[in-house]
Amino acid sequence: MPENTLRELFLEELQDMYNAEKQLTRALPKMAKAAESEDLQEAFTAHLEETEGQIVRLERVFESLGEKVKGKKCEGMEGIIEEGSSAIEEFDGAVLDAALIAGAQKVEHYEITSYGSLATFAELLGHRDAKKLLGQNLDEEKAADEKLTRLAGAINQQALQSEGDEEENQAPASKSASAGRGGNGRGNSVRRAKSQ
């Protein structure tokens, strides 16, 4: 028979979030190590400490409800982390940093939504202590997202600049190749136009 009380939903979502945060404690050190920007490395390291504190708060929520602390596999977080791992393999430099920020913000938005729902459920169910603890986690996630947004401004510009640098490095090779075919690279089209 399906579970159909708000308390059961609340507990299930709480278990999901507990597992999500545990997964994140394993992913953040890898993200920090892969990042090129020192500011981004520091942001990931600081968020790891916050995440560990959030796990402690979640454990306190379970205790306040008289429930055993346990997680339920969070497939949503698993998927987001998997995408981030793929980015680490596919990109490097400032472009990798831009990809890491995009992935980290997906994580933050997932967590903001989850903690927002959990805090609302706690309030509706009359669990004031749980609501307060979940609200603290929610506030930290919002602050982390804002910090990532600030970092993204400069890092995304660096990624764009590195793309421009790459095009400039390829441009001389293109010019010399076209010079070997007729000088200005437009020789064939100019000759066709004259013959018509």
Coordinates of C-alpha atoms in Angstrom, one line a residue:
M1 CA 0.0 0.0 0.0
P2 CA 1.4 3.4 -0.9
E3 CA 2.5 5.9 1.7
N4 CA 0.1 8.8 1.7
T5 CA 0.7 11.0 4.7
L6 CA 2.6 14.2 4.7
R7 CA 4.8 12.9 7.6
E8 CA 5.8 9.9 5.5
L9 CA 6.6 12.1 2.6
F10 CA 8.6 14.4 4.9
L11 CA 10.6 11.5 6.2
E12 CA 11.3 10.1 2.7
E13 CA 12.5 13.5 1.5
L14 CA 14.6 13.9 4.6
Q15 CA 16.3 10.5 3.9
D16 CA 16.8 11.5 0.3
M17 CA 18.5 14.8 1.3
Y18 CA 20.6 13.1 3.9
N19 CA 22.0 10.8 1.2
A20 CA 22.4 13.7 -1.2
E21 CA 24.6 15.6 1.2
K22 CA 26.7 12.4 1.9
Q23 CA 27.2 12.0 -1.9
L24 CA 28.2 15.7 -2.1
T25 CA 30.9 15.3 0.7
R26 CA 32.6 12.8 -1.7
A27 CA 32.2 14.9 -4.8
L28 CA 33.4 18.3 -3.5
P29 CA 37.0 17.4 -2.8
K30 CA 37.3 16.1 -6.4
M31 CA 35.7 19.3 -7.7
A32 CA 38.1 21.4 -5.7
K33 CA 41.1 19.4 -7.0
A34 CA 40.0 19.7 -10.6
A35 CA 39.3 23.5 -10.4
E36 CA 42.0 25.8 -11.8
S37 CA 40.8 29.0 -10.1
E38 CA 42.0 29.3 -6.5
D39 CA 38.8 31.2 -5.6
L40 CA 36.7 28.3 -6.9
Q41 CA 38.9 25.8 -5.1
E42 CA 38.4 27.7 -1.9
A43 CA 34.6 27.9 -2.5
F44 CA 34.3 24.2 -2.9
T45 CA 36.5 23.6 0.2
A46 CA 34.4 26.0 2.2
H47 CA 31.2 24.4 1.0
L48 CA 32.5 21.0 2.0
E49 CA 32.7 22.2 5.6
E50 CA 29.2 23.7 5.4
T51 CA 27.9 20.4 3.9
E52 CA 29.4 18.5 6.9
G53 CA 27.6 20.9 9.2
Q54 CA 24.3 20.4 7.2
I55 CA 24.6 16.7 7.7
V56 CA 24.9 17.2 11.5
R57 CA 21.7 19.3 11.4
L58 CA 19.9 16.7 9.4
E59 CA 20.9 14.1 12.0
R60 CA 19.4 16.5 14.6
V61 CA 16.2 16.7 12.6
F62 CA 15.9 12.9 12.6
E63 CA 16.5 12.8 16.4
S64 CA 13.9 15.6 17.0
L65 CA 11.4 13.5 15.2
G66 CA 12.3 10.4 17.1
E67 CA 13.4 8.7 13.9
K68 CA 16.5 6.6 13.1
V69 CA 19.1 8.5 11.0
K70 CA 19.2 6.9 7.6
G71 CA 19.5 7.9 4.0
K72 CA 17.7 6.8 0.9
K73 CA 19.6 6.8 -2.4
C74 CA 19.2 10.2 -4.0
E75 CA 19.3 9.5 -7.7
G76 CA 18.8 13.2 -8.5
M77 CA 22.1 14.2 -6.8
E78 CA 23.8 11.1 -8.2
G79 CA 22.9 12.2 -11.8
I80 CA 24.1 15.8 -11.2
I81 CA 27.4 14.6 -9.7
E82 CA 27.9 12.2 -12.6
E83 CA 27.5 15.1 -15.1
G84 CA 30.2 17.0 -13.2
S85 CA 32.5 14.0 -13.4
S86 CA 32.1 13.9 -17.1
A87 CA 32.9 17.6 -17.4
I88 CA 36.2 17.0 -15.5
E89 CA 37.1 14.4 -18.2
E90 CA 36.0 16.6 -21.2
F91 CA 37.3 20.1 -20.4
D92 CA 40.2 21.9 -18.9
G93 CA 41.4 25.3 -17.8
A94 CA 38.8 28.1 -17.5
V95 CA 36.3 26.2 -19.5
L96 CA 36.4 23.4 -16.9
D97 CA 36.0 25.9 -14.2
A98 CA 32.9 27.3 -16.0
A99 CA 31.6 23.7 -16.3
L100 CA 32.3 23.0 -12.6
I101 CA 30.4 26.2 -11.6
A102 CA 27.4 25.3 -13.8
G103 CA 27.3 21.8 -12.2
A104 CA 27.7 23.2 -8.7
Q105 CA 24.8 25.6 -9.3
K106 CA 22.7 22.6 -10.4
V107 CA 23.5 21.0 -7.1
E108 CA 22.6 24.2 -5.2
H109 CA 19.3 24.7 -6.9
Y110 CA 18.4 21.0 -6.2
E111 CA 19.3 21.6 -2.6
I112 CA 17.5 24.9 -2.3
T113 CA 14.3 23.3 -3.7
S114 CA 14.6 20.3 -1.4
Y115 CA 15.3 22.3 1.8
G116 CA 12.5 24.7 0.9
S117 CA 10.1 21.8 0.7
L118 CA 11.4 20.1 3.8
A119 CA 11.1 23.4 5.8
T120 CA 7.6 23.9 4.6
F121 CA 6.6 20.3 5.5
A122 CA 8.2 20.7 9.0
E123 CA 6.2 23.9 9.6
L124 CA 2.9 22.3 8.5
L125 CA 3.6 19.3 10.7
G126 CA 4.4 21.5 13.7
H127 CA 8.0 20.5 14.0
R128 CA 9.5 23.9 14.9
D129 CA 13.0 22.6 15.8
A130 CA 13.2 20.7 12.5
K131 CA 12.0 23.8 10.6
K132 CA 14.7 26.0 12.2
L133 CA 17.5 23.5 11.4
L134 CA 16.3 23.0 7.8
G135 CA 16.0 26.7 7.4
Q136 CA 19.6 27.1 8.4
N137 CA 20.6 24.6 5.7
L138 CA 18.4 26.4 3.2
D139 CA 20.0 29.8 4.0
E140 CA 23.5 28.3 3.5
E141 CA 22.6 26.8 0.2
K142 CA 21.2 30.2 -1.0
A143 CA 24.4 31.9 0.1
A144 CA 26.6 29.3 -1.7
D145 CA 24.6 29.8 -4.9
E146 CA 25.1 33.6 -4.7
K147 CA 28.8 33.1 -4.2
L148 CA 29.0 30.8 -7.2
T149 CA 27.1 33.4 -9.3
R150 CA 29.7 36.0 -8.4
L151 CA 32.6 33.7 -9.2
A152 CA 30.9 32.7 -12.5
G153 CA 31.0 36.3 -13.8
A154 CA 34.8 36.4 -14.0
I155 CA 35.4 32.7 -14.7
N156 CA 32.9 32.6 -17.7
Q157 CA 34.7 35.6 -19.1
Q158 CA 38.0 33.8 -18.8
A159 CA 36.5 30.8 -20.5
L160 CA 35.3 33.0 -23.4
Q161 CA 38.8 34.7 -23.6
S162 CA 40.5 31.3 -23.7
E163 CA 38.2 30.4 -26.6
G164 CA 39.3 33.6 -28.4
D165 CA 43.0 32.8 -27.8
E166 CA 42.5 29.4 -29.2
E167 CA 40.9 30.8 -32.4
E168 CA 43.8 33.2 -32.8
N169 CA 46.3 30.4 -32.5
Q170 CA 44.5 28.4 -35.2
A171 CA 44.1 31.5 -37.5
P172 CA 47.8 31.6 -38.7
A173 CA 47.7 28.0 -39.7
S174 CA 44.5 28.6 -41.7
K175 CA 46.1 31.6 -43.5
S176 CA 49.2 29.8 -44.5
A177 CA 47.2 26.9 -45.8
S178 CA 45.1 29.2 -47.9
A179 CA 48.2 31.1 -49.1
G180 CA 49.5 27.8 -50.6
R181 CA 46.3 27.5 -52.6
G182 CA 46.4 30.8 -54.3
G183 CA 47.4 33.7 -52.1
N184 CA 44.5 35.4 -50.4
G185 CA 42.4 32.4 -49.6
R186 CA 39.7 33.8 -51.9
G187 CA 41.5 32.9 -55.1
N188 CA 39.2 30.2 -56.2
S189 CA 36.0 32.2 -55.7
V190 CA 37.6 35.3 -57.4
R191 CA 38.7 33.2 -60.4
R192 CA 35.2 31.7 -60.7
A193 CA 33.6 35.1 -60.6
K194 CA 35.9 36.4 -63.4
S195 CA 35.3 33.5 -65.6
Q196 CA 31.5 33.9 -65.5

